[in-house]
Amino acid sequence: MQIELSKDKLYFSIGEIADAFGVNASLVRFWDKEFDILKPKKNAKGNRMFSQEDVKNLQLIYHLVKERGFTLEGAKTHLKEGQKKTLDKYEIISKLEGIKEQLQQIKGEM
């Protein structure tokens, strides 16, 4: 899943994150409580502000739970055992999906 968020922004609100992933803000809040790898900052009002690193980790959690069907415990275990390896694989898959989309667009233009 390709998430469309500005690369120029340092932090994103929970609403922006929820919209980008097509989920409820309550699910993002729940994942924040459940997964130690998420470390959003809180602003003066106490609202969560997610960094680019948090967004990458959320993409990984989304991929494991929503796309691959992991349970929350299974996803936590998977992340703890091989977070770097899993993240690398996910980034490769994401790049390949982007290339596939571009190729399909080119094919459609012909």
MMTF fields as JSON, N, C-alpha, C and O atoms, coordinates in Angstrom:
{
  "mmtfVersion": "1.0.0",
  "mmtfProducer": "UNKNOWN",
  "numBonds": 439,
  "numAtoms": 440,
  "numGroups": 110,
  "numChains": 1,
  "numModels": 1,
  "chainsPerModel": [1],
  "groupsPerChain": [110],
  "chainIdList": ["A"],
  "bondAtomList": [4, 2, 8, 6, 12, 10, 16, 14, 20, 18, 24, 22, 28, 26, 32, 30, 36, 34, 40, 38, 44, 42, 48, 46, 52, 50, 56, 54, 60, 58, 64, 62, 68, 66, 72, 70, 76, 74, 80, 78, 84, 82, 88, 86, 92, 90, 96, 94, 100, 98, 104, 102, 108, 106, 112, 110, 116, 114, 120, 118, 124, 122, 128, 126, 132, 130, 136, 134, 140, 138, 144, 142, 148, 146, 152, 150, 156, 154, 160, 158, 164, 162, 168, 166, 172, 170, 176, 174, 180, 178, 184, 182, 188, 186, 192, 190, 196, 194, 200, 198, 204, 202, 208, 206, 212, 210, 216, 214, 220, 218, 224, 222, 228, 226, 232, 230, 236, 234, 240, 238, 244, 242, 248, 246, 252, 250, 256, 254, 260, 258, 264, 262, 268, 266, 272, 270, 276, 274, 280, 278, 284, 282, 288, 286, 292, 290, 296, 294, 300, 298, 304, 302, 308, 306, 312, 310, 316, 314, 320, 318, 324, 322, 328, 326, 332, 330, 336, 334, 340, 338, 344, 342, 348, 346, 352, 350, 356, 354, 360, 358, 364, 362, 368, 366, 372, 370, 376, 374, 380, 378, 384, 382, 388, 386, 392, 390, 396, 394, 400, 398, 404, 402, 408, 406, 412, 410, 416, 414, 420, 418, 424, 422, 428, 426, 432, 430, 436, 434],
  "bondOrderList": [1, 1, 1, 1, 1, 1, 1, 1, 1, 1, 1, 1, 1, 1, 1, 1, 1, 1, 1, 1, 1, 1, 1, 1, 1, 1, 1, 1, 1, 1, 1, 1, 1, 1, 1, 1, 1, 1, 1, 1, 1, 1, 1, 1, 1, 1, 1, 1, 1, 1, 1, 1, 1, 1, 1, 1, 1, 1, 1, 1, 1, 1, 1, 1, 1, 1, 1, 1, 1, 1, 1, 1, 1, 1, 1, 1, 1, 1, 1, 1, 1, 1, 1, 1, 1, 1, 1, 1, 1, 1, 1, 1, 1, 1, 1, 1, 1, 1, 1, 1, 1, 1, 1, 1, 1, 1, 1, 1, 1],
  "groupList": [{"groupName": "MET", "atomNameList": ["N", "CA", "C", "O"], "elementList": ["N", "C", "C", "O"], "formalChargeList": [0, 0, 0, 0], "bondAtomList": [1, 0, 2, 1, 3, 2], "bondOrderList": [1, 1, 2], "singleLetterCode": "M", "chemCompType": "L-PEPTIDE LINKING"}, {"groupName": "GLN", "atomNameList": ["N", "CA", "C", "O"], "elementList": ["N", "C", "C", "O"], "formalChargeList": [0, 0, 0, 0], "bondAtomList": [1, 0, 2, 1, 3, 2], "bondOrderList": [1, 1, 2], "singleLetterCode": "Q", "chemCompType": "L-PEPTIDE LINKING"}, {"groupName": "ILE", "atomNameList": ["N", "CA", "C", "O"], "elementList": ["N", "C", "C", "O"], "formalChargeList": [0, 0, 0, 0], "bondAtomList": [1, 0, 2, 1, 3, 2], "bondOrderList": [1, 1, 2], "singleLetterCode": "I", "chemCompType": "L-PEPTIDE LINKING"}, {"groupName": "GLU", "atomNameList": ["N", "CA", "C", "O"], "elementList": ["N", "C", "C", "O"], "formalChargeList": [0, 0, 0, 0], "bondAtomList": [1, 0, 2, 1, 3, 2], "bondOrderList": [1, 1, 2], "singleLetterCode": "E", "chemCompType": "L-PEPTIDE LINKING"}, {"groupName": "LEU", "atomNameList": ["N", "CA", "C", "O"], "elementList": ["N", "C", "C", "O"], "formalChargeList": [0, 0, 0, 0], "bondAtomList": [1, 0, 2, 1, 3, 2], "bondOrderList": [1, 1, 2], "singleLetterCode": "L", "chemCompType": "L-PEPTIDE LINKING"}, {"groupName": "SER", "atomNameList": ["N", "CA", "C", "O"], "elementList": ["N", "C", "C", "O"], "formalChargeList": [0, 0, 0, 0], "bondAtomList": [1, 0, 2, 1, 3, 2], "bondOrderList": [1, 1, 2], "singleLetterCode": "S", "chemCompType": "L-PEPTIDE LINKING"}, {"groupName": "LYS", "atomNameList": ["N", "CA", "C", "O"], "elementList": ["N", "C", "C", "O"], "formalChargeList": [0, 0, 0, 0], "bondAtomList": [1, 0, 2, 1, 3, 2], "bondOrderList": [1, 1, 2], "singleLetterCode": "K", "chemCompType": "L-PEPTIDE LINKING"}, {"groupName": "ASP", "atomNameList": ["N", "CA", "C", "O"], "elementList": ["N", "C", "C", "O"], "formalChargeList": [0, 0, 0, 0], "bondAtomList": [1, 0, 2, 1, 3, 2], "bondOrderList": [1, 1, 2], "singleLetterCode": "D", "chemCompType": "L-PEPTIDE LINKING"}, {"groupName": "TYR", "atomNameList": ["N", "CA", "C", "O"], "elementList": ["N", "C", "C", "O"], "formalChargeList": [0, 0, 0, 0], "bondAtomList": [1, 0, 2, 1, 3, 2], "bondOrderList": [1, 1, 2], "singleLetterCode": "Y", "chemCompType": "L-PEPTIDE LINKING"}, {"groupName": "PHE", "atomNameList": ["N", "CA", "C", "O"], "elementList": ["N", "C", "C", "O"], "formalChargeList": [0, 0, 0, 0], "bondAtomList": [1, 0, 2, 1, 3, 2], "bondOrderList": [1, 1, 2], "singleLetterCode": "F", "chemCompType": "L-PEPTIDE LINKING"}, {"groupName": "GLY", "atomNameList": ["N", "CA", "C", "O"], "elementList": ["N", "C", "C", "O"], "formalChargeList": [0, 0, 0, 0], "bondAtomList": [1, 0, 2, 1, 3, 2], "bondOrderList": [1, 1, 2], "singleLetterCode": "G", "chemCompType": "PEPTIDE LINKING"}, {"groupName": "ALA", "atomNameList": ["N", "CA", "C", "O"], "elementList": ["N", "C", "C", "O"], "formalChargeList": [0, 0, 0, 0], "bondAtomList": [1, 0, 2, 1, 3, 2], "bondOrderList": [1, 1, 2], "singleLetterCode": "A", "chemCompType": "L-PEPTIDE LINKING"}, {"groupName": "VAL", "atomNameList": ["N", "CA", "C", "O"], "elementList": ["N", "C", "C", "O"], "formalChargeList": [0, 0, 0, 0], "bondAtomList": [1, 0, 2, 1, 3, 2], "bondOrderList": [1, 1, 2], "singleLetterCode": "V", "chemCompType": "L-PEPTIDE LINKING"}, {"groupName": "ASN", "atomNameList": ["N", "CA", "C", "O"], "elementList": ["N", "C", "C", "O"], "formalChargeList": [0, 0, 0, 0], "bondAtomList": [1, 0, 2, 1, 3, 2], "bondOrderList": [1, 1, 2], "singleLetterCode": "N", "chemCompType": "L-PEPTIDE LINKING"}, {"groupName": "ARG", "atomNameList": ["N", "CA", "C", "O"], "elementList": ["N", "C", "C", "O"], "formalChargeList": [0, 0, 0, 0], "bondAtomList": [1, 0, 2, 1, 3, 2], "bondOrderList": [1, 1, 2], "singleLetterCode": "R", "chemCompType": "L-PEPTIDE LINKING"}, {"groupName": "TRP", "atomNameList": ["N", "CA", "C", "O"], "elementList": ["N", "C", "C", "O"], "formalChargeList": [0, 0, 0, 0], "bondAtomList": [1, 0, 2, 1, 3, 2], "bondOrderList": [1, 1, 2], "singleLetterCode": "W", "chemCompType": "L-PEPTIDE LINKING"}, {"groupName": "PRO", "atomNameList": ["N", "CA", "C", "O"], "elementList": ["N", "C", "C", "O"], "formalChargeList": [0, 0, 0, 0], "bondAtomList": [1, 0, 2, 1, 3, 2], "bondOrderList": [1, 1, 2], "singleLetterCode": "P", "chemCompType": "L-PEPTIDE LINKING"}, {"groupName": "HIS", "atomNameList": ["N", "CA", "C", "O"], "elementList": ["N", "C", "C", "O"], "formalChargeList": [0, 0, 0, 0], "bondAtomList": [1, 0, 2, 1, 3, 2], "bondOrderList": [1, 1, 2], "singleLetterCode": "H", "chemCompType": "L-PEPTIDE LINKING"}, {"groupName": "THR", "atomNameList": ["N", "CA", "C", "O"], "elementList": ["N", "C", "C", "O"], "formalChargeList": [0, 0, 0, 0], "bondAtomList": [1, 0, 2, 1, 3, 2], "bondOrderList": [1, 1, 2], "singleLetterCode": "T", "chemCompType": "L-PEPTIDE LINKING"}],
  "groupTypeList": [0, 1, 2, 3, 4, 5, 6, 7, 6, 4, 8, 9, 5, 2, 10, 3, 2, 11, 7, 11, 9, 10, 12, 13, 11, 5, 4, 12, 14, 9, 15, 7, 6, 3, 9, 7, 2, 4, 6, 16, 6, 6, 13, 11, 6, 10, 13, 14, 0, 9, 5, 1, 3, 7, 12, 6, 13, 4, 1, 4, 2, 8, 17, 4, 12, 6, 3, 14, 10, 9, 18, 4, 3, 10, 11, 6, 18, 17, 4, 6, 3, 10, 1, 6, 6, 18, 4, 7, 6, 8, 3, 2, 2, 5, 6, 4, 3, 10, 2, 6, 3, 1, 4, 1, 1, 2, 6, 10, 3, 0],
  "groupIdList": [1, 2, 3, 4, 5, 6, 7, 8, 9, 10, 11, 12, 13, 14, 15, 16, 17, 18, 19, 20, 21, 22, 23, 24, 25, 26, 27, 28, 29, 30, 31, 32, 33, 34, 35, 36, 37, 38, 39, 40, 41, 42, 43, 44, 45, 46, 47, 48, 49, 50, 51, 52, 53, 54, 55, 56, 57, 58, 59, 60, 61, 62, 63, 64, 65, 66, 67, 68, 69, 70, 71, 72, 73, 74, 75, 76, 77, 78, 79, 80, 81, 82, 83, 84, 85, 86, 87, 88, 89, 90, 91, 92, 93, 94, 95, 96, 97, 98, 99, 100, 101, 102, 103, 104, 105, 106, 107, 108, 109, 110],
  "secStructList": [7, 7, 7, 7, 7, 7, 1, 1, 7, 1, 3, 3, 3, 2, 2, 2, 2, 2, 2, 2, 2, 6, 1, 7, 2, 2, 2, 2, 2, 2, 2, 2, 2, 2, 7, 6, 6, 7, 7, 7, 3, 3, 7, 6, 6, 7, 7, 3, 3, 3, 3, 2, 2, 2, 2, 2, 2, 2, 2, 2, 2, 2, 0, 0, 0, 0, 0, 1, 7, 7, 7, 2, 2, 2, 2, 2, 2, 2, 2, 2, 2, 2, 2, 2, 2, 2, 2, 2, 2, 2, 2, 2, 2, 2, 2, 2, 2, 2, 2, 2, 2, 2, 2, 2, 2, 2, 2, 2, 2, 7],
  "xCoordList": [0.847, 0.0, 0.89, 1.76, 0.67, 1.416, 0.664, -0.492, 1.312, 0.715, 1.178, 2.371, 0.217, 0.522, 0.554, -0.48, 1.735, 1.943, 3.148, 4.086, 3.123, 4.2, 5.531, 5.62, 6.55, 7.897, 8.548, 9.541, 7.988, 8.561, 8.164, 8.869, 7.037, 6.531, 7.272, 7.603, 7.53, 8.213, 7.243, 7.565, 6.052, 5.075, 3.683, 3.313, 2.916, 1.556, 0.596, 0.93, -0.596, -1.61, -2.214, -2.047, -2.906, -3.529, -4.605, -4.829, -5.264, -6.27, -5.66, -6.221, -4.51, -3.818, -3.382, -3.499, -2.879, -2.445, -3.637, -3.568, -4.721, -5.913, -6.448, -6.806, -6.506, -6.976, -6.059, -6.534, -4.754, -3.793, -3.916, -3.765, -4.189, -4.291, -5.711, -5.929, -6.678, -8.065, -8.629, -9.428, -8.212, -8.701, -9.197, -9.026, -9.807, -10.265, -9.098, -8.13, -9.202, -8.169, -8.057, -6.973, -9.165, -9.128, -8.24, -7.61, -8.173, -7.304, -5.834, -5.002, -5.524, -4.149, -3.767, -2.655, -4.689, -4.458, -4.214, -3.323, -5.01, -4.874, -3.508, -2.815, -3.132, -1.829, -0.706, 0.291, -0.867, 0.143, 0.345, 1.477, -0.74, -0.65, -0.067, 0.637, -0.351, 0.035, 1.47, 2.11, 1.974, 3.284, 4.321, 4.174, 5.373, 6.435, 7.243, 7.865, 7.247, 8.069, 7.482, 8.167, 6.217, 5.598, 5.872, 5.578, 6.434, 6.783, 6.382, 7.242, 5.076, 4.673, 4.924, 4.823, 5.247, 5.396, 3.99, 3.048, 3.866, 2.577, 2.788, 3.757, 1.841, 1.95, 1.387, 1.022, 1.319, 0.866, -0.55, -0.88, -1.378, -2.756, -2.837, -3.89, -1.722, -1.725, -2.053, -2.241, -2.125, -2.409, -1.152, -0.052, -1.329, -0.197, 0.262, -0.55, 1.574, 2.169, 3.173, 4.17, 2.903, 3.703, 4.811, 4.57, 6.023, 7.176, 7.186, 6.385, 8.099, 8.268, 8.616, 8.152, 9.434, 9.807, 8.575, 8.417, 7.707, 6.463, 5.596, 4.972, 5.561, 4.763, 5.289, 4.503, 6.608, 7.193, 6.792, 6.432, 6.861, 6.493, 5.004, 4.612, 4.179, 2.741, 2.453, 1.57, 3.189, 3.025, 3.349, 2.67, 4.38, 4.784, 3.721, 3.371, 3.219, 2.162, 0.92, 0.322, 0.531, -0.637, -0.45, -1.356, 0.73, 1.031, 0.886, 0.252, 1.466, 1.42, -0.005, -0.444, -0.715, -2.026, -3.131, -3.923, -3.187, -4.304, -4.083, -5.019, -2.874, -2.62, -2.185, -2.548, -1.408, -0.924, -1.711, -1.516, -2.6, -3.493, -2.878, -3.384, -1.798, -1.194, -2.123, -2.854, -2.091, -2.736, -1.837, -0.689, -2.356, -1.517, -0.305, 0.811, -0.524, 0.601, 1.597, 2.809, 1.083, 1.956, 2.773, 3.959, 2.141, 2.845, 3.91, 5.015, 3.578, 4.556, 5.769, 6.912, 5.506, 6.594, 7.442, 8.671, 6.784, 7.482, 8.384, 9.523, 7.869, 8.64, 9.835, 10.922, 9.641, 10.738, 11.835, 13.018, 11.456, 12.434, 13.262, 14.456, 12.641, 13.394, 12.925, 12.592, 12.893, 12.358, 13.101, 12.466, 14.408, 15.188, 14.944, 14.725, 14.982, 14.775, 13.366, 13.189, 12.374, 10.987, 10.803, 10.138, 11.396, 11.286, 11.928, 11.369, 13.089, 13.762, 12.892, 12.742, 12.323, 11.458, 10.242, 9.854, 9.645, 8.468, 8.809, 8.043, 9.944, 10.343, 10.573, 10.212, 11.17, 11.387, 10.043, 9.846, 9.125, 7.799, 7.087, 6.478, 7.163, 6.51, 7.073, 6.322, 8.4, 9.031, 8.615, 8.347, 8.562, 8.153, 6.698, 6.359, 5.84, 4.438, 4.336, 3.524, 5.16, 5.18, 5.634, 5.063, 6.653, 7.15, 6.07, 5.861, 5.39, 4.317, 3.217, 2.731, 2.827, 1.804, 2.254, 1.473, 3.521, 4.044, 4.032, 3.664, 4.433, 4.441, 3.032, 2.818, 2.069, 0.686, 0.15, -0.622, 0.552, 0.141, 0.731, 0.047, 2.0, 2.665, 1.979, 1.724, 1.687, 1.013, -0.358, -0.767, -1.067, -2.398, -2.355, -3.326, -1.243, -1.099, -0.811, -0.971, -0.392, -0.03, -1.236, -1.116],
  "yCoordList": [-1.181, 0.0, 1.24, 1.389, 2.107, 3.35, 4.43, 4.726, 5.006, 6.057, 7.4, 7.638, 8.261, 9.577, 10.622, 11.18, 10.882, 11.938, 12.744, 12.198, 14.021, 14.914, 14.502, 14.268, 14.419, 14.091, 15.312, 15.176, 16.51, 17.744, 17.995, 18.692, 17.426, 17.644, 16.777, 15.627, 17.329, 16.573, 15.742, 14.623, 16.289, 15.612, 15.637, 16.566, 14.583, 14.449, 14.212, 13.528, 14.781, 14.576, 13.186, 12.537, 12.744, 11.431, 11.38, 10.336, 12.515, 12.587, 12.403, 11.701, 13.033, 12.881, 11.432, 10.884, 10.825, 9.43, 8.524, 7.679, 8.71, 7.88, 8.012, 7.009, 9.226, 9.444, 8.754, 8.117, 8.881, 8.295, 6.771, 6.163, 6.157, 4.702, 4.195, 2.994, 5.116, 4.715, 3.963, 3.04, 4.361, 3.728, 4.815, 6.007, 4.388, 5.335, 5.793, 5.059, 7.02, 7.537, 6.653, 6.519, 6.052, 5.184, 3.968, 3.486, 3.46, 2.328, 2.757, 2.019, 3.932, 4.444, 4.635, 4.295, 5.178, 5.37, 4.02, 3.893, 3.023, 1.676, 1.083, 0.548, 1.183, 0.674, 1.387, 0.765, 2.688, 3.446, 2.845, 2.734, 2.462, 1.87, 0.461, 0.052, -0.276, -1.679, -1.913, -2.877, -1.054, -1.274, -0.289, 0.927, -0.852, -0.035, 0.749, 1.753, 0.309, 0.994, 2.349, 3.164, 2.594, 3.892, 4.83, 4.512, 5.977, 6.939, 8.357, 9.222, 8.593, 9.943, 10.952, 10.628, 12.159, 13.257, 13.773, 13.527, 14.482, 15.109, 16.619, 17.119, 17.333, 18.796, 19.348, 18.58, 20.658, 21.303, 20.876, 20.822, 20.576, 20.138, 18.652, 18.157, 17.946, 16.509, 15.657, 14.447, 16.279, 15.534, 14.833, 15.381, 13.628, 12.868, 13.473, 13.824, 13.583, 14.056, 12.999, 12.757, 12.368, 11.247, 11.72, 12.515, 11.223, 11.572, 10.701, 9.776, 11.011, 10.204, 8.758, 7.816, 8.59, 7.246, 6.499, 5.305, 7.202, 6.587, 6.154, 5.094, 6.971, 6.639, 5.352, 4.487, 5.221, 3.986, 2.781, 1.731, 2.95, 1.857, 1.54, 0.375, 2.562, 2.34, 1.604, 0.748, 1.933, 1.218, -0.253, -1.122, -0.52, -1.899, -2.631, -3.771, -1.977, -2.574, -2.821, -3.895, -1.83, -1.97, -3.162, -3.977, -3.248, -4.338, -5.694, -6.604, -5.824, -7.101, -7.463, -8.598, -6.51, -6.792, -6.827, -7.769, -5.822, -5.701, -6.473, -7.075, -6.464, -7.083, -8.538, -9.363, -8.853, -10.232, -11.03, -12.24, -10.38, -11.083, -11.534, -12.461, -10.895, -11.232, -10.808, -9.826, -11.553, -11.073, -9.99, -9.844, -9.229, -8.195, -8.821, -8.317, -9.914, -10.582, -11.121, -11.034, -11.676, -12.183, -11.073, -11.249, -9.923, -8.778, -8.262, -7.919, -8.206, -7.744, -8.666, -8.209, -9.961, -10.941, -10.816, -10.818, -10.707, -10.583, -9.348, -9.406, -8.243, -7.001, -7.107, -6.627, -7.73, -7.85, -8.771, -8.504, -9.846, -10.829, -10.331, -10.618, -9.602, -9.193, -7.882, -7.802, -6.84, -5.555, -5.005, -4.576, -5.008, -4.453, -5.252, -4.684, -6.571, -7.445, -7.259, -7.178, -7.191, -7.013, -5.665, -5.571, -4.616, -3.28, -3.237, -2.641, -3.858, -3.895, -4.593, -4.104, -5.733, -6.473, -5.633, -5.582, -4.974, -4.162, -3.016, -2.726, -2.367, -1.254, -1.738, -1.049, -2.914, -3.482, -3.759, -3.423, -4.37, -4.676, -3.388, -3.322, -2.364, -1.077, -0.46, 0.042, -0.496, 0.066, -0.709, -0.119, -2.025, -2.847, -2.58, -2.554, -2.382, -2.063, -0.719, -0.562, 0.248, 1.546, 1.422, 2.052, 0.619, 0.375, -0.309, 0.037, -1.274, -1.988, -1.019, -1.088, -0.109, 0.891, 1.773, 2.065, 2.197, 3.045, 2.303, 2.869, 1.045, 0.246, 0.05, 0.083, -0.155, -0.315, 0.975, 0.937, 2.116, 3.406, 3.591, 4.042, 3.24, 3.35, 2.437, 2.83, 1.222, 0.266, 0.778, 0.597, 1.418, 1.965, 3.126, 3.371, 3.849, 5.002, 4.574, 5.368, 3.339, 2.87, 2.423, 1.999],
  "zCoordList": [0.0, 0.0, 0.0, 0.857, -0.943, -1.023, -0.241, -0.542, 0.746, 1.557, 1.008, 0.819, 0.761, 0.203, 1.315, 1.682, 1.844, 2.815, 2.363, 1.783, 2.622, 2.202, 2.822, 4.027, 1.995, 2.474, 3.132, 3.848, 2.889, 3.418, 4.869, 5.599, 5.285, 6.634, 7.641, 7.354, 8.818, 9.86, 10.692, 11.091, 10.953, 11.804, 11.191, 10.473, 11.497, 10.985, 12.139, 13.106, 12.033, 13.064, 12.908, 11.876, 13.929, 13.891, 12.798, 12.187, 12.563, 11.501, 10.121, 9.279, 9.885, 8.602, 8.397, 7.302, 9.466, 9.396, 9.083, 8.19, 9.823, 9.635, 8.208, 7.59, 7.684, 6.308, 5.298, 4.358, 5.493, 4.558, 4.517, 3.457, 5.669, 5.73, 5.494, 5.332, 5.474, 5.274, 6.471, 6.311, 7.675, 8.904, 9.857, 9.601, 10.95, 11.969, 12.828, 13.023, 13.34, 14.237, 15.478, 16.047, 15.898, 17.079, 16.85, 17.792, 15.618, 15.32, 15.407, 15.933, 14.897, 14.976, 16.446, 16.852, 17.237, 18.669, 19.353, 20.192, 18.989, 19.547, 19.195, 20.06, 17.93, 17.506, 18.258, 18.625, 18.485, 19.226, 20.618, 21.089, 21.269, 22.613, 22.568, 23.492, 21.513, 21.425, 20.947, 21.368, 20.085, 19.467, 20.012, 19.89, 20.616, 21.219, 20.195, 20.543, 18.938, 17.936, 17.541, 16.923, 17.893, 17.607, 18.778, 19.931, 18.464, 19.498, 19.076, 18.91, 18.902, 18.498, 19.62, 20.803, 19.226, 20.181, 20.486, 19.732, 21.591, 21.906, 21.951, 22.523, 21.322, 21.322, 22.637, 23.527, 22.757, 23.99, 24.381, 25.566, 23.393, 23.663, 24.007, 24.41, 23.844, 24.122, 22.911, 23.037, 21.727, 20.5, 20.002, 20.073, 19.503, 18.969, 17.637, 16.782, 17.49, 16.251, 15.807, 16.487, 14.657, 14.176, 13.236, 12.328, 13.465, 12.636, 11.376, 11.242, 10.463, 9.25, 9.624, 8.981, 10.665, 11.135, 11.648, 11.392, 12.371, 12.846, 11.664, 11.701, 10.627, 9.44, 8.802, 8.413, 8.692, 8.15, 8.986, 8.456, 10.312, 11.199, 11.114, 11.183, 10.964, 10.79, 9.486, 9.438, 8.432, 7.166, 7.344, 6.799, 8.103, 8.358, 9.186, 8.885, 10.217, 11.04, 10.192, 10.26, 9.393, 8.52, 7.581, 7.403, 6.99, 6.059, 6.758, 6.224, 7.931, 8.64, 9.08, 8.894, 9.654, 10.235, 9.182, 9.145, 8.338, 7.387, 6.093, 5.567, 5.579, 4.277, 4.385, 3.546, 5.419, 5.561, 6.58, 6.694, 7.326, 8.237, 9.55, 10.182, 9.971, 11.259, 12.399, 12.274, 13.513, 14.73, 15.306, 14.887, 16.266, 16.881, 17.563, 17.437, 18.281, 18.954, 17.933, 18.132, 16.843, 15.789, 15.16, 14.883, 14.932, 14.35, 15.311, 14.891, 16.611, 17.604, 17.625, 17.631, 17.635, 17.65, 16.398, 16.465, 15.267, 13.983, 13.972, 13.508, 14.484, 14.513, 15.456, 15.136, 16.607, 17.576, 17.062, 17.273, 16.393, 15.934, 14.755, 14.663, 13.876, 12.69, 12.121, 10.939, 12.951, 12.511, 11.298, 10.335, 11.325, 10.215, 8.945, 7.875, 9.068, 7.921, 7.347, 6.131, 8.227, 7.804, 7.123, 6.092, 7.701, 7.126, 5.747, 4.826, 5.591, 4.297, 3.253, 2.134, 3.625, 2.698, 2.319, 1.152, 3.309, 3.047, 2.099, 1.179, 2.312, 1.44, 0.014, -0.94, -0.139, -1.476, -2.147, -3.315, -1.408, -1.957, -2.361, -3.429, -1.512, -1.818, -3.09, -3.927, -3.235, -4.433, -5.676, -6.723, -5.557, -6.7, -7.081, -8.264, -6.081, -6.378, -7.101, -8.012, -6.694, -7.361, -8.805, -9.696, -9.039, -10.403, -11.235, -12.398, -10.64, -11.336, -11.774, -12.902, -10.861, -11.192, -12.351, -13.257, -12.318, -13.389, -14.724, -15.753, -14.699, -15.933, -16.478, -17.689, -15.576, -16.02, -16.627, -17.585, -16.076, -16.645, -18.036, -18.954, -18.185, -19.495, -20.503, -21.642, -20.072, -20.957, -21.378, -22.525, -20.449, -20.749, -21.718, -22.433, -21.754, -22.656, -24.087, -25.014, -24.274, -25.622, -26.387, -27.536]
}
